[in-house]
Amino acid sequence: MNAVRSRARWMVGFATTALLLGAAAETQAQNTKMPSTLRYGSGYLDVPVASVLPHLAITGTYSAFNINLDDGTDFGWFGDGSVAIGLFDRVEVGGTFQTFKDEDVGASLVGAFGRLAILQPVQDGLGLAVGARYMTSPDFGATADAGAEYQPGRLGYSSRSLRKNAGPGTSIQPVSTNFSPYAVASAHLQGFESNWFPENDWTLSLGWGDGIFRDGYDNDIYSTPWGNSNGWLVGSALHLQLSDNTLLNLMGEYNGWETNLGAQLDVNGFRVGAFVLGANHYDNLTTYRSSKFGVLGSVALCPAQGGLCRPSLMDRPEPQVVRVVTPPDTVVVEREVAPPLPTGTPATMCLATGENVNVLITAQGDTLVGPQRVSVRQLRPGVVFAGAYAEGRPWFVADEAIPFEDRNYSKSGGEVRLDCANIMRVGEHMGVGLFADARADRPYETLYVPVRPGVWQAYQAGLQRTRG
């Protein structure tokens, strides 16, 4: 009993410290793409993530799963509910209500959870968080053994075999699962781009937890045949943007005991999902060693957005454009008829951003840009084009080889002009982009480096340097 009070005081201290640190910390904008867990706020199905809900955002979730064993035993549906709120863009706290069953099968379990985001990336990067979950013990009423101190199970389903103090004359191994601290790191990554696949992001998480994540492997009824994970947790989610207000989350996780799979559709803050718990169990032998199908419904409210939380991916960078800066001129108008604009042959200039810009080429070979068809030669150095170029850089002037994907590439031939539609960016060397033929396969035989706007230099693998 003293240990329970001690852990309860630890939980209160954790929540208070989290609030103070969150209020003092510099806040950053949070995204609302992470789905709702079954019982503990935002995250995967059971495994937590390093991000937290935005400030004052609230989620309410109800989930339920069915236990049906191979011997024909049907335990029916078990329901779980939770409410979570974000504070200061640093903290997420909430309450959980599990089982919703009668007293003779353990009654309802009540608990609390909290998470503090120590490091939170807005774009691609790494997040770190610490948190804890606390659950009350089940109560089996008059049927309880005298002096037995029951413990909550990882599914919210109560079992008389889970006891903190098994007592004399029993073969039950004790467990301690009321209090479950954890630490987790999450990588938030912008997904791949494809013409046939929706815009997407990835979230990958690795963590470690005690209590309900770790304790109980010595109990044959509670443990799994897959060995002891020692509390390690793994989670992954693919977030697919189906429309401006619709996000599909496909999830997989290992919660220290078993593999869980699920999908959750978020339509403007209304979330529905389906999942399978214990997907790695091929035989449904016991309540814990079985695969269980379930469903979920959740709603996310964001007062800062004026109502429901709008799901969104990471911000994508705006397309770069060429910027022409002309020096101020003093113009003396001697007649009202404006002189005709210079003429030339329409052409495209491929920039280091991988974009074509429309220009005019005069008969003398001069390049004209802008609505006034101004000569680039007259504007230098005032003209500025988007992108980074190799001209004047020491490694380019010295004809140094470029290392790329375990191969060295050396200058090949003279400078050329390219069409951006025929090349693609494949990497970078000292701040300058590396491009290859859009139809080429790895390993690339030829790379192209932007020398200056519209002018490119080829580099080939396996050639010797042209200069020492």
C-alpha positions as a printed NumPy array, in Angstrom:
array([[  0.   ,   0.   ,   0.   ],
       [  2.871,   2.356,   0.78 ],
       [  4.361,   1.625,  -2.651],
       [  1.077,   2.585,  -4.328],
       [  0.944,   5.866,  -2.393],
       [  4.592,   6.517,  -3.271],
       [  3.935,   5.987,  -6.959],
       [  0.811,   8.165,  -6.799],
       [  2.865,  10.966,  -5.211],
       [  5.491,  10.482,  -7.952],
       [  2.779,  10.859, -10.587],
       [  1.492,  14.095,  -9.024],
       [  5.051,  15.394,  -8.854],
       [  5.651,  14.468, -12.47 ],
       [  2.5  ,  16.274, -13.631],
       [  3.355,  19.394, -11.601],
       [  6.931,  19.486, -12.911],
       [  5.714,  18.978, -16.469],
       [  3.309,  21.899, -16.176],
       [  5.987,  24.2  , -14.784],
       [  8.538,  23.219, -17.409],
       [  5.954,  23.499, -20.153],
       [  4.883,  26.967, -19.067],
       [  8.488,  28.183, -18.932],
       [  9.626,  26.579, -22.182],
       [  9.661,  28.284, -25.541],
       [  6.7  ,  26.792, -27.395],
       [  6.612,  25.602, -30.972],
       [  3.672,  24.872, -33.229],
       [  2.401,  21.303, -33.014],
       [  0.769,  19.348, -35.797],
       [ -2.468,  17.395, -35.467],
       [ -1.603,  14.435, -37.672],
       [ -0.876,  11.922, -34.877],
       [ -3.897,   9.649, -34.361],
       [ -5.618,   8.767, -31.084],
       [ -4.399,   5.769, -29.076],
       [ -6.885,   3.247, -27.694],
       [ -6.599,   4.494, -24.104],
       [ -3.861,   7.096, -23.577],
       [ -4.268,  10.25 , -25.718],
       [ -2.269,  10.749, -28.919],
       [  0.164,   8.181, -30.315],
       [ -0.077,   4.857, -32.103],
       [ -2.442,   2.149, -30.794],
       [ -0.708,   1.619, -27.449],
       [  2.867,   2.891, -27.929],
       [  3.39 ,   6.619, -27.151],
       [  5.121,   9.197, -29.363],
       [  7.38 ,  12.144, -28.56 ],
       [  4.938,  14.82 , -29.777],
       [  2.016,  16.194, -27.752],
       [ -1.329,  17.799, -28.546],
       [ -1.355,  21.547, -29.363],
       [ -2.138,  23.976, -26.554],
       [ -5.715,  23.468, -25.258],
       [ -6.497,  20.855, -27.929],
       [ -8.742,  18.105, -26.528],
       [ -9.356,  14.549, -27.739],
       [-12.074,  12.209, -26.557],
       [-11.772,   8.549, -27.575],
       [-13.778,   5.347, -27.199],
       [-12.433,   1.982, -28.368],
       [-13.59 ,  -1.602, -27.999],
       [-12.204,  -5.043, -28.825],
       [-13.51 ,  -8.605, -28.746],
       [-11.904, -11.718, -27.212],
       [-12.972, -14.98 , -28.891],
       [-10.855, -18.096, -28.269],
       [-10.401, -21.174, -30.453],
       [-12.186, -23.389, -27.9  ],
       [-15.408, -21.437, -28.505],
       [-15.172, -19.196, -25.43 ],
       [-16.448, -15.694, -26.238],
       [-15.593, -13.083, -23.597],
       [-17.547, -10.409, -25.469],
       [-16.498,  -6.83 , -26.079],
       [-14.349,  -4.759, -23.748],
       [-14.616,  -0.969, -24.014],
       [-12.115,   1.738, -23.094],
       [-12.418,   5.525, -22.986],
       [-10.015,   8.412, -22.554],
       [ -9.849,  12.207, -22.56 ],
       [ -6.598,  14.115, -23.204],
       [ -5.653,  17.81 , -23.349],
       [ -2.531,  19.606, -24.588],
       [ -0.928,  22.378, -22.526],
       [  1.604,  25.004, -23.647],
       [  2.555,  22.87 , -26.701],
       [  4.801,  20.938, -24.295],
       [  2.575,  18.75 , -22.128],
       [ -0.268,  16.291, -22.702],
       [ -2.294,  14.976, -19.753],
       [ -5.526,  13.033, -19.435],
       [ -7.62 ,  10.351, -17.822],
       [ -8.454,   6.811, -18.929],
       [-11.417,   4.556, -18.099],
       [-11.05 ,   0.887, -18.954],
       [-13.047,  -2.349, -19.174],
       [-16.595,  -1.084, -18.314],
       [-17.42 ,  -4.472, -16.808],
       [-19.209,  -5.683, -13.649],
       [-17.448,  -6.023, -10.309],
       [-17.228,  -9.796, -10.471],
       [-14.893,  -9.589, -13.492],
       [-12.774,  -6.755, -12.154],
       [-15.015,  -3.689, -12.448],
       [-13.928,  -0.556, -14.269],
       [-10.33 ,   0.63 , -14.029],
       [ -9.54 ,   4.342, -13.731],
       [ -6.203,   5.977, -14.427],
       [ -4.249,   9.034, -15.515],
       [ -1.433,   9.671, -17.977],
       [  0.94 ,  12.482, -18.858],
       [  3.76 ,  13.231, -21.291],
       [  6.338,  16.037, -21.451],
       [  7.906,  16.889, -24.829],
       [ 11.554,  17.726, -24.148],
       [ 12.484,  18.165, -27.817],
       [  9.879,  18.638, -30.537],
       [ 10.648,  19.046, -34.23 ],
       [  8.369,  21.19 , -36.388],
       [  9.779,  19.809, -39.649],
       [ 12.024,  16.806, -40.366],
       [ 13.843,  15.962, -37.17 ],
       [ 13.914,  14.129, -33.862],
       [ 11.577,  14.47 , -30.901],
       [ 12.168,  13.319, -27.321],
       [  9.634,  12.905, -24.517],
       [  9.156,  11.328, -21.107],
       [  5.858,  10.248, -19.642],
       [  3.993,   7.925, -17.322],
       [  0.722,   6.024, -16.993],
       [ -0.999,   5.135, -13.723],
       [ -3.9  ,   2.688, -13.385],
       [ -5.906,   1.648, -10.352],
       [ -6.109,  -2.035,  -9.411],
       [ -9.136,  -4.139, -10.403],
       [-11.682,  -5.074,  -7.729],
       [-13.289,  -8.504,  -7.841],
       [-15.636,  -7.753,  -4.958],
       [-16.63 , -10.497,  -2.547],
       [-14.908, -13.153,  -4.635],
       [-11.481, -11.624,  -4.041],
       [ -8.911, -13.634,  -2.138],
       [ -8.117, -12.226,   1.266],
       [ -5.107,  -9.951,   1.118],
       [ -4.66 , -10.157,  -2.677],
       [ -3.457,  -6.907,  -4.275],
       [ -4.52 ,  -7.23 ,  -7.918],
       [ -2.775,  -5.4  , -10.761],
       [ -4.109,  -3.981, -14.073],
       [ -3.297,  -5.854, -17.308],
       [ -1.941,  -4.32 , -20.487],
       [ -5.33 ,  -4.729, -22.24 ],
       [ -7.4  ,  -3.161, -19.462],
       [ -8.871,  -6.646, -18.997],
       [ -8.627,  -7.858, -15.393],
       [ -7.299, -11.244, -14.357],
       [ -7.065, -12.749, -10.881],
       [ -3.666, -14.13 , -11.843],
       [ -2.112, -10.637, -11.919],
       [ -1.144,  -9.824,  -8.35 ],
       [  1.493,  -7.683,  -6.761],
       [  1.645,  -9.915,  -3.707],
       [  0.709, -13.477,  -4.663],
       [  0.557, -14.677,  -1.061],
       [  1.67 , -17.999,   0.463],
       [  0.678, -21.296,  -1.068],
       [  0.198, -20.003,  -4.643],
       [  2.206, -20.58 ,  -7.827],
       [  1.312, -17.158,  -9.261],
       [  4.305, -14.947, -10.001],
       [  3.825, -11.355,  -8.73 ],
       [  3.728,  -8.368, -11.09 ],
       [  3.745,  -4.599, -10.568],
       [  1.89 ,  -2.689, -13.282],
       [  0.036,   0.168, -11.548],
       [  2.702,   2.718, -12.488],
       [  4.416,   2.749, -15.906],
       [  7.039,   5.432, -16.664],
       [  8.594,   5.586, -20.134],
       [ 10.869,   7.561, -22.455],
       [ 10.424,   7.743, -26.222],
       [ 12.179,   9.241, -29.255],
       [ 10.307,   9.9  , -32.505],
       [ 11.549,  10.819, -35.966],
       [  9.104,  12.947, -37.97 ],
       [  9.984,  12.631, -41.656],
       [  8.578,  14.128, -44.837],
       [  7.477,  11.292, -47.101],
       [  8.409,  10.454, -50.653],
       [  6.908,  12.21 , -53.671],
       [  5.115,  10.392, -56.457],
       [  2.581,  11.287, -59.139],
       [  0.471,   8.23 , -58.288],
       [  0.752,   8.353, -54.481],
       [ -0.757,  10.961, -52.084],
       [  1.442,  13.399, -50.184],
       [  2.669,  11.641, -47.062],
       [  4.74 ,  11.81 , -43.903],
       [  6.301,   9.132, -41.68 ],
       [  6.55 ,   8.923, -37.91 ],
       [  8.999,   6.369, -36.446],
       [  9.39 ,   5.837, -32.686],
       [ 11.671,   3.916, -30.354],
       [ 11.215,   3.899, -26.601],
       [ 11.589,   2.073, -23.315],
       [  9.037,   1.644, -20.549],
       [  8.598,  -0.052, -17.2  ],
       [  5.514,  -1.306, -15.402],
       [  2.822,  -2.357, -17.855],
       [  5.363,  -2.307, -20.724],
       [  7.803,  -4.663, -18.998],
       [  6.628,  -6.424, -15.845],
       [  4.999,  -9.863, -16.015],
       [  7.248, -12.06 , -18.152],
       [  7.658, -14.469, -15.221],
       [  3.891, -15.018, -15.191],
       [  3.091, -17.855, -17.622],
       [ -0.538, -16.82 , -18.023],
       [  0.303, -13.177, -18.781],
       [  3.522, -13.477, -20.813],
       [  3.954, -14.292, -24.514],
       [  6.063, -17.056, -26.121],
       [  8.139, -14.462, -27.997],
       [ 10.623, -13.802, -25.206],
       [ 11.332, -10.866, -22.936],
       [ 11.565,  -7.463, -24.665],
       [ 12.96 ,  -5.839, -21.47 ],
       [ 10.54 ,  -2.943, -22.013],
       [ 11.592,  -1.843, -25.514],
       [  8.872,  -0.227, -27.649],
       [  8.725,   0.36 , -31.416],
       [  6.109,   2.178, -33.494],
       [  5.649,   3.374, -37.066],
       [  2.911,   5.316, -38.874],
       [  2.423,   6.365, -42.5  ],
       [  0.275,   9.5  , -42.786],
       [ -1.478,   9.883, -46.176],
       [ -3.094,  13.211, -47.157],
       [ -6.26 ,  12.178, -49.034],
       [ -7.648,  15.747, -49.189],
       [ -7.217,  19.122, -47.47 ],
       [ -9.173,  17.893, -44.44 ],
       [ -8.663,  14.12 , -44.61 ],
       [ -5.712,  12.093, -43.341],
       [ -5.309,   8.295, -43.347],
       [ -2.945,   6.833, -40.728],
       [ -1.584,   3.307, -41.214],
       [  0.116,   2.042, -38.046],
       [  2.202,  -0.847, -36.766],
       [  3.783,  -1.218, -33.334],
       [  5.395,  -3.551, -30.814],
       [  4.38 ,  -2.596, -27.264],
       [  6.87 ,  -4.808, -25.426],
       [  4.581,  -7.841, -25.665],
       [  2.966,  -8.224, -29.055],
       [  2.531,  -6.724, -32.507],
       [ -0.493,  -4.497, -33.106],
       [ -1.727,  -3.211, -36.475],
       [ -4.306,  -0.541, -37.233],
       [ -5.704,   2.115, -39.57 ],
       [ -7.336,   5.391, -38.578],
       [ -9.139,   7.883, -40.839],
       [ -9.218,  11.527, -39.675],
       [-11.822,  13.702, -41.411],
       [-11.575,  17.267, -40.091],
       [-11.065,  16.071, -36.502],
       [-13.531,  13.164, -36.538],
       [-11.538,   9.925, -36.333],
       [-12.644,   6.343, -36.954],
       [-10.38 ,   3.309, -36.958],
       [-10.036,  -0.448, -36.898],
       [ -7.217,  -2.506, -35.407],
       [ -5.902,  -5.969, -34.577],
       [ -4.17 ,  -6.539, -31.233],
       [ -1.726,  -9.439, -30.964],
       [ -1.437,  -9.956, -34.707],
       [  1.595, -12.186, -34.091],
       [ -0.511, -14.786, -32.231],
       [ -1.492, -17.563, -34.641],
       [ -3.58 , -19.519, -32.117],
       [ -6.217, -17.947, -29.878],
       [ -5.44 , -19.857, -26.692],
       [ -5.924, -17.405, -23.799],
       [ -7.183, -13.88 , -23.265],
       [ -3.66 , -12.499, -23.526],
       [ -2.261, -14.977, -26.07 ],
       [ -4.76 , -14.28 , -28.846],
       [ -5.431, -11.881, -31.689],
       [ -8.247,  -9.437, -31.023],
       [-10.201,  -7.263, -33.492],
       [-11.404,  -3.827, -32.42 ],
       [-12.826,  -0.485, -33.527],
       [-12.276,   3.109, -32.426],
       [-14.032,   6.468, -32.563],
       [-12.474,   9.761, -31.527],
       [-12.98 ,  13.518, -31.873],
       [-10.259,  16.193, -31.686],
       [-11.14 ,  19.785, -30.717],
       [ -8.752,  22.706, -31.357],
       [-10.025,  26.038, -29.934],
       [ -7.126,  27.852, -31.618],
       [ -8.483,  26.695, -34.99 ],
       [-12.024,  27.714, -34.097],
       [-13.454,  24.226, -33.631],
       [-12.348,  20.78 , -34.764],
       [ -8.669,  19.996, -35.326],
       [ -7.785,  20.038, -39.004],
       [ -5.349,  17.194, -39.776],
       [ -2.269,  18.288, -41.69 ],
       [  1.126,  17.101, -42.861],
       [  4.412,  18.973, -42.492],
       [  4.689,  22.286, -44.323],
       [  6.11 ,  21.877, -47.808],
       [  8.588,  24.529, -49.037],
       [  7.252,  26.992, -51.576],
       [  8.613,  26.608, -55.146],
       [ 11.653,  28.784, -55.774],
       [ 11.415,  31.449, -58.458],
       [ 13.97 ,  33.571, -60.242],
       [ 14.304,  37.07 , -58.802],
       [ 15.671,  39.848, -61.043],
       [ 16.959,  42.904, -59.17 ],
       [ 17.552,  45.976, -61.335],
       [ 19.515,  48.995, -60.118],
       [ 17.655,  52.32 , -59.984],
       [ 17.95 ,  54.364, -63.179],
       [ 17.425,  57.992, -64.009],
       [ 15.262,  58.214, -67.136],
       [ 14.904,  61.367, -69.214],
       [ 11.843,  61.274, -71.452],
       [ 12.464,  63.236, -74.675],
       [  9.389,  62.056, -76.528],
       [  6.122,  60.383, -75.64 ],
       [  6.602,  57.303, -77.842],
       [  8.442,  54.549, -75.901],
       [ 11.319,  52.846, -77.735],
       [ 10.609,  49.307, -78.931],
       [ 11.698,  46.48 , -76.661],
       [ 14.713,  44.411, -77.713],
       [ 13.892,  41.265, -79.631],
       [ 15.342,  37.793, -79.527],
       [ 14.635,  34.104, -79.892],
       [ 12.531,  32.555, -77.075],
       [ 14.5  ,  30.014, -75.04 ],
       [ 14.547,  28.424, -71.593],
       [ 17.227,  28.7  , -68.924],
       [ 17.605,  25.718, -66.551],
       [ 18.382,  26.948, -63.013],
       [ 20.057,  25.131, -60.144],
       [ 16.618,  24.749, -58.534],
       [ 15.654,  22.315, -61.319],
       [ 13.223,  24.822, -62.861],
       [ 13.154,  26.277, -66.395],
       [ 12.897,  30.078, -66.77 ],
       [ 11.756,  31.679, -70.043],
       [ 14.303,  34.12 , -71.559],
       [ 15.185,  35.684, -74.959],
       [ 18.494,  35.113, -76.765],
       [ 19.605,  37.94 , -79.091],
       [ 21.477,  37.464, -82.361],
       [ 24.623,  38.565, -80.533],
       [ 24.161,  35.795, -77.952],
       [ 23.036,  38.07 , -75.124],
       [ 20.384,  36.846, -72.649],
       [ 17.371,  39.076, -71.972],
       [ 15.226,  38.619, -68.834],
       [ 12.186,  40.235, -67.267],
       [  9.213,  42.099, -68.799],
       [ 11.544,  44.9  , -69.971],
       [ 13.87 ,  42.36 , -71.642],
       [ 16.925,  43.612, -69.765],
       [ 20.341,  42.215, -70.655],
       [ 21.892,  39.992, -67.993],
       [ 25.314,  41.452, -68.817],
       [ 24.08 ,  44.978, -68.029],
       [ 22.524,  43.931, -64.722],
       [ 25.451,  41.984, -63.261],
       [ 26.156,  41.805, -60.365],
       [ 22.688,  43.095, -59.515],
       [ 20.837,  40.193, -61.161],
       [ 20.031,  37.343, -58.757],
       [ 18.831,  33.917, -59.79 ],
       [ 17.499,  31.294, -57.412],
       [ 19.757,  28.35 , -56.542],
       [ 23.428,  27.678, -55.689],
       [ 26.071,  27.494, -58.454],
       [ 29.601,  26.087, -58.71 ],
       [ 31.283,  28.991, -60.561],
       [ 34.13 ,  30.44 , -58.466],
       [ 34.041,  27.739, -55.815],
       [ 37.527,  26.383, -54.98 ],
       [ 36.702,  22.721, -55.602],
       [ 35.222,  23.559, -59.023],
       [ 38.088,  25.83 , -60.079],
       [ 40.639,  23.19 , -58.997],
       [ 38.869,  20.448, -61.006],
       [ 38.502,  18.296, -57.88 ],
       [ 36.619,  15.017, -58.169],
       [ 33.134,  14.782, -56.625],
       [ 32.524,  11.788, -54.3  ],
       [ 28.959,  10.475, -54.604],
       [ 27.513,   7.116, -53.527],
       [ 30.919,   5.382, -53.215],
       [ 32.133,   6.609, -56.635],
       [ 34.327,   9.527, -57.762],
       [ 33.15 ,  11.736, -60.624],
       [ 35.493,  13.978, -62.638],
       [ 34.869,  16.785, -65.134],
       [ 33.985,  15.564, -68.612],
       [ 33.899,  17.83 , -71.65 ],
       [ 32.954,  21.481, -71.8  ],
       [ 30.029,  23.433, -70.426],
       [ 26.578,  22.563, -71.783],
       [ 22.992,  23.807, -71.632],
       [ 20.258,  21.488, -70.339],
       [ 16.491,  21.34 , -70.199],
       [ 15.286,  20.979, -66.597],
       [ 12.532,  18.662, -67.815],
       [ 15.176,  16.055, -68.681],
       [ 17.119,  16.013, -65.389],
       [ 16.428,  15.351, -61.727],
       [ 18.181,  16.321, -58.504],
       [ 19.926,  13.313, -56.892],
       [ 22.174,  14.855, -54.24 ],
       [ 24.415,  17.729, -53.16 ],
       [ 28.137,  18.522, -53.015],
       [ 29.357,  21.339, -50.759],
       [ 26.131,  23.293, -51.08 ],
       [ 25.666,  22.805, -54.827],
       [ 23.032,  20.429, -56.172],
       [ 23.927,  17.306, -58.163],
       [ 21.656,  16.281, -61.048],
       [ 21.337,  13.244, -63.314],
       [ 19.391,  12.248, -66.394],
       [ 15.745,  11.748, -65.345],
       [ 15.671,   8.372, -67.112],
       [ 18.949,   7.079, -65.694],
       [ 19.212,   4.345, -63.052],
       [ 21.627,   4.058, -60.135],
       [ 24.58 ,   3.931, -60.137],
       [ 24.7  ,   7.033, -62.369],
       [ 27.443,   7.248, -65.   ],
       [ 27.11 ,  11.011, -65.448],
       [ 26.28 ,  13.832, -63.021],
       [ 25.569,  17.451, -63.924],
       [ 26.587,  20.445, -61.819],
       [ 25.063,  23.946, -62.323],
       [ 27.964,  26.32 , -63.089],
       [ 25.876,  29.476, -63.503],
       [ 22.27 ,  30.074, -64.558],
       [ 21.598,  28.037, -67.7  ],
       [ 25.144,  26.589, -67.908],
       [ 26.057,  23.083, -66.673],
       [ 29.177,  20.952, -66.341],
       [ 29.136,  17.171, -66.797],
       [ 31.045,  14.871, -64.423],
       [ 31.643,  11.213, -65.246],
       [ 32.538,   8.301, -63.009],
       [ 35.926,   6.649, -63.387],
       [ 37.721,   9.54 , -65.186],
       [ 41.025,  11.004, -64.055],
       [ 41.265,  14.605, -62.947],
       [ 41.976,  17.054, -65.768],
       [ 44.138,  19.262, -63.565],
       [ 46.386,  18.71 , -60.602]])
